[in-house]
Amino acid sequence: MKTIFTKTIGLLAIGIIAGFTSCNKDNEITRHDNTGNQSRTIAIENEYCGEMTTITLWAGNTPQKDVGTVEVYNNEEYLFVEFTVASPWQLMETHLDISLIPQSKRGAPGQYNSNMYLISSGDNSALYKIPLTFEPGTVVYILAHAAVFNTVSFADETAYGGEYQGKKPWFNMISFTIQECIPDPEPDCYSETAWADGTRYVLQGNWATYTTYTGEYKEVILYAGQTMAAGTVEFSTPDNGFITITVNLSAGWYFQEVEENVKIQDYFEAPTGNPSPGLFEHKGTASGETLTITVPENNFYGVHVDVKFCQRMPV
């Protein structure tokens, strides 16, 4: 896992819907195209590391007109460049060039070296996804060109994102530092012994508990370290002399990564004396957040679980 942010983009033939979340997801691209005058919808989710750079997309020479933005960001595998224009402007076409040295002239947009990495486009947005070959900390220089059209004045303009270079012919340029994807810190975990809630085996010393069963569905709290609610234990109704016992862990709690981390003993009479979970008859090795074991129907059950609590520390 890496320290990343997720950028969610929705591209429409008549507009853009953009949202941000803080979860971590893989890149996903879903396209739904309709013919004729119907909208084309593209939903994309991109992870990115570090900080995103947002630059104004300027149209025309002097004075330059603010027609939208160019956003630049990267994850471990790709560099993303996203064009967005605001109404009444629309995108007619876009081009992209990326280099390690500042450009002295804008050249021919149709021959830019990253044009082939366009993965989605619409009237108001376009997204490029370029395989990342640069190390974190590398500064890249980007020519982000667009031909834009004003639906009110019917004017068309050349547009570039970034800082004005003042050359003839004019152009703007973006500089972007490749961001590092910092590994998430290891979670802080501690292990505990847990028992299904009930009556203590002994009144002093060992706090282990057993649960009384009366032939009806029952749910009790799974206590770790005697006082911490780590989840629940469910006892089903009987079926041909057997019941199922299901251990469900709460958020942040996990089964310890050991063999036979769930141990169950059934009793006809209420047990006395300290229990020995290693000698319990019914055992299972659980992972994830739940485990179900089928055991004989009886009057009392000791349910012992090896658990751990993990909390990811802030970066």
Short mmCIF file of the C-alpha atoms (twelve columns), coordinates in Angstrom:
data_MODEL
# 
_entry.id   MODEL 
# 
loop_
_atom_site.group_PDB 
_atom_site.id 
_atom_site.type_symbol 
_atom_site.label_atom_id 
_atom_site.label_alt_id 
_atom_site.label_comp_id 
_atom_site.label_asym_id 
_atom_site.label_seq_id 
_atom_site.Cartn_x 
_atom_site.Cartn_y 
_atom_site.Cartn_z 
_atom_site.pdbx_PDB_model_num 
ATOM 1   C CA . MET A 1   0.000   0.000   0.000   1 
ATOM 2   C CA . LYS A 2   1.144   3.525   -0.749  1 
ATOM 3   C CA . THR A 3   0.284   6.980   0.444   1 
ATOM 4   C CA . ILE A 4   -2.001  7.993   -2.392  1 
ATOM 5   C CA . PHE A 5   -5.110  9.903   -3.195  1 
ATOM 6   C CA . THR A 6   -7.821  8.912   -5.615  1 
ATOM 7   C CA . LYS A 7   -9.124  11.254  -8.276  1 
ATOM 8   C CA . THR A 8   -12.481 10.308  -9.762  1 
ATOM 9   C CA . ILE A 9   -13.322 11.792  -13.138 1 
ATOM 10  C CA . GLY A 10  -16.524 11.657  -15.127 1 
ATOM 11  C CA . LEU A 11  -16.329 12.855  -18.714 1 
ATOM 12  C CA . LEU A 12  -19.452 13.774  -20.654 1 
ATOM 13  C CA . ALA A 13  -19.830 14.944  -24.207 1 
ATOM 14  C CA . ILE A 14  -21.477 18.052  -22.791 1 
ATOM 15  C CA . GLY A 15  -19.577 18.520  -19.512 1 
ATOM 16  C CA . ILE A 16  -17.413 17.134  -16.751 1 
ATOM 17  C CA . ILE A 17  -18.175 15.821  -13.297 1 
ATOM 18  C CA . ALA A 18  -15.110 15.570  -11.078 1 
ATOM 19  C CA . GLY A 19  -14.852 14.294  -7.510  1 
ATOM 20  C CA . PHE A 20  -12.152 13.487  -5.008  1 
ATOM 21  C CA . THR A 21  -12.003 10.733  -2.398  1 
ATOM 22  C CA . SER A 22  -9.370  9.657   0.043   1 
ATOM 23  C CA . CYS A 23  -9.485  5.917   -0.583  1 
ATOM 24  C CA . ASN A 24  -7.038  3.839   -2.522  1 
ATOM 25  C CA . LYS A 25  -8.063  2.246   -5.733  1 
ATOM 26  C CA . ASP A 26  -6.568  0.858   -8.896  1 
ATOM 27  C CA . ASN A 27  -6.934  2.709   -12.161 1 
ATOM 28  C CA . GLU A 28  -10.237 1.832   -13.753 1 
ATOM 29  C CA . ILE A 29  -11.606 2.926   -17.098 1 
ATOM 30  C CA . THR A 30  -15.198 2.343   -18.092 1 
ATOM 31  C CA . ARG A 31  -16.524 3.676   -21.382 1 
ATOM 32  C CA . HIS A 32  -20.100 3.882   -22.539 1 
ATOM 33  C CA . ASP A 33  -20.528 5.315   -26.015 1 
ATOM 34  C CA . ASN A 34  -23.739 6.253   -27.765 1 
ATOM 35  C CA . THR A 35  -24.124 7.198   -31.383 1 
ATOM 36  C CA . GLY A 36  -25.643 10.335  -32.868 1 
ATOM 37  C CA . ASN A 37  -26.061 13.310  -30.596 1 
ATOM 38  C CA . GLN A 38  -26.230 11.310  -27.374 1 
ATOM 39  C CA . SER A 39  -23.670 11.940  -24.645 1 
ATOM 40  C CA . ARG A 40  -20.604 9.795   -24.268 1 
ATOM 41  C CA . THR A 41  -19.850 8.988   -20.634 1 
ATOM 42  C CA . ILE A 42  -16.441 7.895   -19.378 1 
ATOM 43  C CA . ALA A 43  -15.804 7.161   -15.703 1 
ATOM 44  C CA . ILE A 44  -12.181 7.006   -14.604 1 
ATOM 45  C CA . GLU A 45  -10.527 6.607   -11.217 1 
ATOM 46  C CA . ASN A 46  -6.835  7.396   -10.892 1 
ATOM 47  C CA . GLU A 47  -4.545  6.990   -7.928  1 
ATOM 48  C CA . TYR A 48  -1.973  9.681   -7.487  1 
ATOM 49  C CA . CYS A 49  0.937   10.192  -5.130  1 
ATOM 50  C CA . GLY A 50  2.059   13.346  -3.385  1 
ATOM 51  C CA . GLU A 51  0.652   16.579  -4.752  1 
ATOM 52  C CA . MET A 52  -1.281  17.322  -7.916  1 
ATOM 53  C CA . THR A 53  -0.298  20.394  -9.960  1 
ATOM 54  C CA . THR A 54  -3.169  22.463  -11.369 1 
ATOM 55  C CA . ILE A 55  -2.294  25.028  -14.052 1 
ATOM 56  C CA . THR A 56  -4.453  27.489  -15.967 1 
ATOM 57  C CA . LEU A 57  -5.200  26.674  -19.599 1 
ATOM 58  C CA . TRP A 58  -4.696  29.944  -21.480 1 
ATOM 59  C CA . ALA A 59  -6.161  30.709  -24.911 1 
ATOM 60  C CA . GLY A 60  -4.885  33.351  -27.332 1 
ATOM 61  C CA . ASN A 61  -1.733  35.411  -27.203 1 
ATOM 62  C CA . THR A 62  -2.234  38.879  -25.681 1 
ATOM 63  C CA . PRO A 63  -4.294  39.191  -23.669 1 
ATOM 64  C CA . GLN A 64  -4.509  35.523  -22.769 1 
ATOM 65  C CA . LYS A 65  -7.920  34.183  -21.778 1 
ATOM 66  C CA . ASP A 66  -8.476  31.719  -18.920 1 
ATOM 67  C CA . VAL A 67  -10.488 28.887  -20.500 1 
ATOM 68  C CA . GLY A 68  -9.876  26.039  -18.061 1 
ATOM 69  C CA . THR A 69  -7.184  24.013  -16.320 1 
ATOM 70  C CA . VAL A 70  -4.527  21.394  -16.906 1 
ATOM 71  C CA . GLU A 71  -3.935  18.999  -14.001 1 
ATOM 72  C CA . VAL A 72  -0.750  16.938  -13.777 1 
ATOM 73  C CA . TYR A 73  -0.218  14.070  -11.318 1 
ATOM 74  C CA . ASN A 74  1.424   10.653  -11.128 1 
ATOM 75  C CA . ASN A 75  1.276   7.303   -9.390  1 
ATOM 76  C CA . GLU A 76  3.980   4.630   -9.360  1 
ATOM 77  C CA . GLU A 77  3.320   3.585   -12.946 1 
ATOM 78  C CA . TYR A 78  1.869   6.494   -14.882 1 
ATOM 79  C CA . LEU A 79  1.974   10.235  -15.386 1 
ATOM 80  C CA . PHE A 80  -1.473  11.769  -15.964 1 
ATOM 81  C CA . VAL A 81  -2.272  15.026  -17.740 1 
ATOM 82  C CA . GLU A 82  -5.892  16.153  -17.739 1 
ATOM 83  C CA . PHE A 83  -7.395  19.036  -19.714 1 
ATOM 84  C CA . THR A 84  -10.634 20.644  -18.534 1 
ATOM 85  C CA . VAL A 85  -12.405 23.631  -20.105 1 
ATOM 86  C CA . ALA A 86  -15.323 25.624  -18.735 1 
ATOM 87  C CA . SER A 87  -18.462 26.710  -20.558 1 
ATOM 88  C CA . PRO A 88  -18.814 28.290  -23.085 1 
ATOM 89  C CA . TRP A 89  -15.515 26.785  -24.238 1 
ATOM 90  C CA . GLN A 90  -15.218 23.317  -25.745 1 
ATOM 91  C CA . LEU A 91  -12.240 21.184  -26.683 1 
ATOM 92  C CA . MET A 92  -11.783 20.474  -30.364 1 
ATOM 93  C CA . GLU A 93  -8.473  18.619  -30.056 1 
ATOM 94  C CA . THR A 94  -5.525  18.267  -27.677 1 
ATOM 95  C CA . HIS A 95  -1.819  17.436  -27.996 1 
ATOM 96  C CA . LEU A 96  0.898   16.657  -25.479 1 
ATOM 97  C CA . ASP A 97  4.695   16.792  -25.419 1 
ATOM 98  C CA . ILE A 98  6.888   15.833  -22.444 1 
ATOM 99  C CA . SER A 99  10.647  16.390  -22.176 1 
ATOM 100 C CA . LEU A 100 13.445  16.701  -19.637 1 
ATOM 101 C CA . ILE A 101 14.591  20.096  -20.886 1 
ATOM 102 C CA . PRO A 102 12.590  23.310  -21.294 1 
ATOM 103 C CA . GLN A 103 11.273  23.845  -24.803 1 
ATOM 104 C CA . SER A 104 12.466  26.916  -26.706 1 
ATOM 105 C CA . LYS A 105 9.641   26.777  -29.226 1 
ATOM 106 C CA . ARG A 106 6.277   25.115  -29.445 1 
ATOM 107 C CA . GLY A 107 6.840   23.108  -32.610 1 
ATOM 108 C CA . ALA A 108 4.049   21.285  -34.445 1 
ATOM 109 C CA . PRO A 109 1.414   19.966  -31.988 1 
ATOM 110 C CA . GLY A 110 0.476   17.137  -34.322 1 
ATOM 111 C CA . GLN A 111 4.018   15.787  -33.903 1 
ATOM 112 C CA . TYR A 112 4.207   15.990  -30.090 1 
ATOM 113 C CA . ASN A 113 5.798   12.921  -28.534 1 
ATOM 114 C CA . SER A 114 2.956   11.930  -26.198 1 
ATOM 115 C CA . ASN A 115 -0.109  12.341  -28.411 1 
ATOM 116 C CA . MET A 116 -0.599  8.587   -28.567 1 
ATOM 117 C CA . TYR A 117 -1.289  8.381   -24.816 1 
ATOM 118 C CA . LEU A 118 -4.707  10.047  -25.004 1 
ATOM 119 C CA . ILE A 119 -7.085  7.594   -23.302 1 
ATOM 120 C CA . SER A 120 -10.309 9.602   -23.103 1 
ATOM 121 C CA . SER A 121 -11.766 12.789  -24.517 1 
ATOM 122 C CA . GLY A 122 -14.979 14.759  -24.630 1 
ATOM 123 C CA . ASP A 123 -16.183 18.276  -25.368 1 
ATOM 124 C CA . ASN A 124 -14.967 19.536  -22.008 1 
ATOM 125 C CA . SER A 125 -12.211 17.138  -20.891 1 
ATOM 126 C CA . ALA A 126 -9.338  15.025  -22.148 1 
ATOM 127 C CA . LEU A 127 -7.045  12.684  -20.234 1 
ATOM 128 C CA . TYR A 128 -3.565  11.406  -21.086 1 
ATOM 129 C CA . LYS A 129 -1.967  8.422   -19.325 1 
ATOM 130 C CA . ILE A 130 1.774   8.151   -19.974 1 
ATOM 131 C CA . PRO A 131 3.937   5.219   -18.766 1 
ATOM 132 C CA . LEU A 132 6.224   6.624   -16.093 1 
ATOM 133 C CA . THR A 133 9.935   6.256   -16.835 1 
ATOM 134 C CA . PHE A 134 11.180  9.119   -14.651 1 
ATOM 135 C CA . GLU A 135 12.474  8.822   -11.102 1 
ATOM 136 C CA . PRO A 136 10.773  10.718  -8.249  1 
ATOM 137 C CA . GLY A 137 12.144  14.249  -8.031  1 
ATOM 138 C CA . THR A 138 12.697  14.526  -11.788 1 
ATOM 139 C CA . VAL A 139 11.404  17.777  -13.288 1 
ATOM 140 C CA . VAL A 140 9.608   17.328  -16.609 1 
ATOM 141 C CA . TYR A 141 8.499   20.066  -18.999 1 
ATOM 142 C CA . ILE A 142 5.118   19.727  -20.631 1 
ATOM 143 C CA . LEU A 143 3.586   21.347  -23.679 1 
ATOM 144 C CA . ALA A 144 -0.163  20.897  -23.180 1 
ATOM 145 C CA . HIS A 145 -1.834  22.207  -26.337 1 
ATOM 146 C CA . ALA A 146 -5.537  22.470  -27.079 1 
ATOM 147 C CA . ALA A 147 -7.676  23.862  -29.853 1 
ATOM 148 C CA . VAL A 148 -10.753 25.375  -28.193 1 
ATOM 149 C CA . PHE A 149 -14.059 26.713  -29.480 1 
ATOM 150 C CA . ASN A 150 -16.384 29.294  -27.926 1 
ATOM 151 C CA . THR A 151 -20.021 28.217  -28.340 1 
ATOM 152 C CA . VAL A 152 -21.270 31.795  -27.758 1 
ATOM 153 C CA . SER A 153 -18.940 33.901  -29.916 1 
ATOM 154 C CA . PHE A 154 -18.120 31.021  -32.299 1 
ATOM 155 C CA . ALA A 155 -14.448 31.944  -31.992 1 
ATOM 156 C CA . ASP A 156 -11.754 29.297  -32.050 1 
ATOM 157 C CA . GLU A 157 -8.440  29.704  -30.275 1 
ATOM 158 C CA . THR A 158 -5.127  28.000  -29.651 1 
ATOM 159 C CA . ALA A 159 -4.584  27.256  -25.963 1 
ATOM 160 C CA . TYR A 160 -1.618  26.136  -23.852 1 
ATOM 161 C CA . GLY A 161 -1.374  25.318  -20.174 1 
ATOM 162 C CA . GLY A 162 1.298   26.854  -17.996 1 
ATOM 163 C CA . GLU A 163 3.529   29.905  -17.902 1 
ATOM 164 C CA . TYR A 164 3.700   32.270  -20.878 1 
ATOM 165 C CA . GLN A 165 6.966   31.917  -22.782 1 
ATOM 166 C CA . GLY A 166 6.639   35.103  -24.884 1 
ATOM 167 C CA . LYS A 167 8.039   33.562  -28.070 1 
ATOM 168 C CA . LYS A 168 6.947   33.837  -31.678 1 
ATOM 169 C CA . PRO A 169 4.846   31.866  -32.208 1 
ATOM 170 C CA . TRP A 170 3.759   32.130  -28.571 1 
ATOM 171 C CA . PHE A 171 3.248   29.159  -26.254 1 
ATOM 172 C CA . ASN A 172 3.003   28.284  -22.572 1 
ATOM 173 C CA . MET A 173 4.844   25.531  -20.725 1 
ATOM 174 C CA . ILE A 174 4.244   23.484  -17.553 1 
ATOM 175 C CA . SER A 175 6.981   22.213  -15.237 1 
ATOM 176 C CA . PHE A 176 6.111   19.279  -12.980 1 
ATOM 177 C CA . THR A 177 8.177   17.388  -10.419 1 
ATOM 178 C CA . ILE A 178 7.531   13.637  -10.399 1 
ATOM 179 C CA . GLN A 179 6.047   12.797  -7.016  1 
ATOM 180 C CA . GLU A 180 7.299   10.024  -4.760  1 
ATOM 181 C CA . CYS A 181 4.904   7.291   -3.663  1 
ATOM 182 C CA . ILE A 182 5.716   6.910   0.021   1 
ATOM 183 C CA . PRO A 183 4.991   3.481   1.545   1 
ATOM 184 C CA . ASP A 184 2.350   3.484   4.239   1 
ATOM 185 C CA . PRO A 185 3.743   2.912   7.730   1 
ATOM 186 C CA . GLU A 186 3.330   -0.575  9.113   1 
ATOM 187 C CA . PRO A 187 0.229   -0.854  11.282  1 
ATOM 188 C CA . ASP A 188 0.702   -0.809  15.023  1 
ATOM 189 C CA . CYS A 189 -0.656  -4.165  16.261  1 
ATOM 190 C CA . TYR A 190 -0.904  -5.936  19.570  1 
ATOM 191 C CA . SER A 191 -2.116  -9.449  20.359  1 
ATOM 192 C CA . GLU A 192 -4.806  -10.464 22.812  1 
ATOM 193 C CA . THR A 193 -6.637  -13.558 24.059  1 
ATOM 194 C CA . ALA A 194 -10.407 -13.401 23.545  1 
ATOM 195 C CA . TRP A 195 -13.320 -15.386 24.988  1 
ATOM 196 C CA . ALA A 196 -17.019 -15.503 24.191  1 
ATOM 197 C CA . ASP A 197 -18.892 -13.674 26.947  1 
ATOM 198 C CA . GLY A 198 -20.410 -15.677 29.767  1 
ATOM 199 C CA . THR A 199 -19.577 -17.067 33.181  1 
ATOM 200 C CA . ARG A 200 -16.026 -17.145 34.486  1 
ATOM 201 C CA . TYR A 201 -14.440 -20.577 34.780  1 
ATOM 202 C CA . VAL A 202 -12.866 -19.501 38.087  1 
ATOM 203 C CA . LEU A 203 -13.626 -16.532 40.281  1 
ATOM 204 C CA . GLN A 204 -10.036 -15.457 40.807  1 
ATOM 205 C CA . GLY A 205 -7.042  -15.294 38.523  1 
ATOM 206 C CA . ASN A 206 -7.857  -16.491 35.002  1 
ATOM 207 C CA . TRP A 207 -10.673 -14.380 33.521  1 
ATOM 208 C CA . ALA A 208 -11.665 -16.969 30.848  1 
ATOM 209 C CA . THR A 209 -15.433 -17.379 30.377  1 
ATOM 210 C CA . TYR A 210 -17.833 -20.017 29.024  1 
ATOM 211 C CA . THR A 211 -21.268 -19.446 27.472  1 
ATOM 212 C CA . THR A 212 -24.515 -21.143 28.462  1 
ATOM 213 C CA . TYR A 213 -26.558 -22.537 25.547  1 
ATOM 214 C CA . THR A 214 -30.287 -23.341 25.828  1 
ATOM 215 C CA . GLY A 215 -31.082 -24.628 22.344  1 
ATOM 216 C CA . GLU A 216 -31.956 -21.233 20.844  1 
ATOM 217 C CA . TYR A 217 -30.056 -18.846 18.605  1 
ATOM 218 C CA . LYS A 218 -27.784 -16.708 20.704  1 
ATOM 219 C CA . GLU A 219 -25.251 -13.941 20.101  1 
ATOM 220 C CA . VAL A 220 -22.723 -12.768 22.675  1 
ATOM 221 C CA . ILE A 221 -19.838 -10.344 22.685  1 
ATOM 222 C CA . LEU A 222 -16.313 -11.619 22.072  1 
ATOM 223 C CA . TYR A 223 -14.152 -9.932  24.706  1 
ATOM 224 C CA . ALA A 224 -10.408 -9.490  24.223  1 
ATOM 225 C CA . GLY A 225 -8.174  -8.728  27.169  1 
ATOM 226 C CA . GLN A 226 -11.248 -9.141  29.386  1 
ATOM 227 C CA . THR A 227 -12.795 -5.723  28.646  1 
ATOM 228 C CA . MET A 228 -12.389 -4.926  24.933  1 
ATOM 229 C CA . ALA A 229 -15.235 -5.858  22.582  1 
ATOM 230 C CA . ALA A 230 -13.474 -7.501  19.638  1 
ATOM 231 C CA . GLY A 231 -16.548 -8.839  17.859  1 
ATOM 232 C CA . THR A 232 -19.382 -11.298 18.379  1 
ATOM 233 C CA . VAL A 233 -19.927 -15.050 18.674  1 
ATOM 234 C CA . GLU A 234 -23.148 -16.528 17.278  1 
ATOM 235 C CA . PHE A 235 -24.639 -19.854 18.337  1 
ATOM 236 C CA . SER A 236 -27.161 -21.259 15.860  1 
ATOM 237 C CA . THR A 237 -30.282 -23.286 16.567  1 
ATOM 238 C CA . PRO A 238 -29.541 -27.052 16.627  1 
ATOM 239 C CA . ASP A 239 -29.705 -29.219 13.533  1 
ATOM 240 C CA . ASN A 240 -29.591 -33.013 13.980  1 
ATOM 241 C CA . GLY A 241 -27.571 -32.749 17.149  1 
ATOM 242 C CA . PHE A 242 -25.144 -30.099 15.925  1 
ATOM 243 C CA . ILE A 243 -24.907 -26.307 15.996  1 
ATOM 244 C CA . THR A 244 -22.708 -23.832 14.161  1 
ATOM 245 C CA . ILE A 245 -20.651 -21.291 16.054  1 
ATOM 246 C CA . THR A 246 -19.623 -18.219 14.096  1 
ATOM 247 C CA . VAL A 247 -16.935 -15.791 15.233  1 
ATOM 248 C CA . ASN A 248 -17.236 -12.301 13.709  1 
ATOM 249 C CA . LEU A 249 -14.494 -9.739  14.342  1 
ATOM 250 C CA . SER A 250 -15.103 -5.997  14.520  1 
ATOM 251 C CA . ALA A 251 -13.214 -3.382  12.476  1 
ATOM 252 C CA . GLY A 252 -9.547  -3.193  13.452  1 
ATOM 253 C CA . TRP A 253 -9.526  -6.709  14.910  1 
ATOM 254 C CA . TYR A 254 -7.955  -9.667  13.127  1 
ATOM 255 C CA . PHE A 255 -7.244  -13.312 13.809  1 
ATOM 256 C CA . GLN A 256 -3.648  -13.862 14.812  1 
ATOM 257 C CA . GLU A 257 -1.609  -15.534 12.097  1 
ATOM 258 C CA . VAL A 258 -1.123  -18.769 14.016  1 
ATOM 259 C CA . GLU A 259 -2.401  -22.300 13.577  1 
ATOM 260 C CA . GLU A 260 -5.650  -23.152 15.355  1 
ATOM 261 C CA . ASN A 261 -6.424  -19.587 16.383  1 
ATOM 262 C CA . VAL A 262 -10.002 -20.584 17.274  1 
ATOM 263 C CA . LYS A 263 -10.560 -23.287 19.899  1 
ATOM 264 C CA . ILE A 264 -13.944 -24.485 21.188  1 
ATOM 265 C CA . GLN A 265 -14.950 -26.947 23.889  1 
ATOM 266 C CA . ASP A 266 -18.504 -28.142 24.534  1 
ATOM 267 C CA . TYR A 267 -19.670 -29.245 27.995  1 
ATOM 268 C CA . PHE A 268 -22.665 -31.138 29.300  1 
ATOM 269 C CA . GLU A 269 -22.156 -29.708 32.790  1 
ATOM 270 C CA . ALA A 270 -20.806 -26.287 33.729  1 
ATOM 271 C CA . PRO A 271 -17.001 -26.536 33.755  1 
ATOM 272 C CA . THR A 272 -14.862 -25.845 36.811  1 
ATOM 273 C CA . GLY A 273 -11.186 -25.044 37.082  1 
ATOM 274 C CA . ASN A 274 -8.868  -23.245 34.688  1 
ATOM 275 C CA . PRO A 275 -9.443  -24.169 31.035  1 
ATOM 276 C CA . SER A 276 -6.688  -25.498 28.741  1 
ATOM 277 C CA . PRO A 277 -7.564  -24.184 25.240  1 
ATOM 278 C CA . GLY A 278 -4.791  -26.270 23.689  1 
ATOM 279 C CA . LEU A 279 -6.756  -29.363 24.704  1 
ATOM 280 C CA . PHE A 280 -10.127 -28.169 23.389  1 
ATOM 281 C CA . GLU A 281 -11.756 -30.644 21.001  1 
ATOM 282 C CA . HIS A 282 -12.862 -28.348 18.206  1 
ATOM 283 C CA . LYS A 283 -10.286 -26.145 16.482  1 
ATOM 284 C CA . GLY A 284 -9.988  -24.032 13.376  1 
ATOM 285 C CA . THR A 285 -7.556  -21.677 11.675  1 
ATOM 286 C CA . ALA A 286 -9.211  -18.450 10.627  1 
ATOM 287 C CA . SER A 287 -8.167  -15.532 8.465   1 
ATOM 288 C CA . GLY A 288 -10.043 -12.437 7.479   1 
ATOM 289 C CA . GLU A 289 -12.861 -11.383 9.779   1 
ATOM 290 C CA . THR A 290 -15.056 -14.447 10.356  1 
ATOM 291 C CA . LEU A 291 -14.970 -18.204 10.982  1 
ATOM 292 C CA . THR A 292 -17.738 -20.789 11.362  1 
ATOM 293 C CA . ILE A 293 -17.276 -24.165 13.069  1 
ATOM 294 C CA . THR A 294 -19.836 -26.968 13.438  1 
ATOM 295 C CA . VAL A 295 -19.803 -28.627 16.849  1 
ATOM 296 C CA . PRO A 296 -22.049 -31.069 18.781  1 
ATOM 297 C CA . GLU A 297 -25.040 -29.555 20.563  1 
ATOM 298 C CA . ASN A 298 -24.434 -29.220 24.278  1 
ATOM 299 C CA . ASN A 299 -25.257 -27.057 27.280  1 
ATOM 300 C CA . PHE A 300 -22.113 -24.953 27.656  1 
ATOM 301 C CA . TYR A 301 -19.323 -23.761 25.333  1 
ATOM 302 C CA . GLY A 302 -15.901 -22.298 25.876  1 
ATOM 303 C CA . VAL A 303 -14.898 -20.275 22.797  1 
ATOM 304 C CA . HIS A 304 -11.285 -19.099 22.807  1 
ATOM 305 C CA . VAL A 305 -9.875  -16.909 20.009  1 
ATOM 306 C CA . ASP A 306 -6.349  -15.575 19.375  1 
ATOM 307 C CA . VAL A 307 -6.836  -12.047 18.045  1 
ATOM 308 C CA . LYS A 308 -4.846  -8.907  17.379  1 
ATOM 309 C CA . PHE A 309 -5.823  -5.265  17.068  1 
ATOM 310 C CA . CYS A 310 -4.128  -3.207  14.360  1 
ATOM 311 C CA . GLN A 311 -4.296  0.522   13.870  1 
ATOM 312 C CA . ARG A 312 -2.457  2.208   11.007  1 
ATOM 313 C CA . MET A 313 -0.432  5.114   12.316  1 
ATOM 314 C CA . PRO A 314 -0.782  8.508   10.588  1 
ATOM 315 C CA . VAL A 315 1.869   9.482   8.056   1 
# 
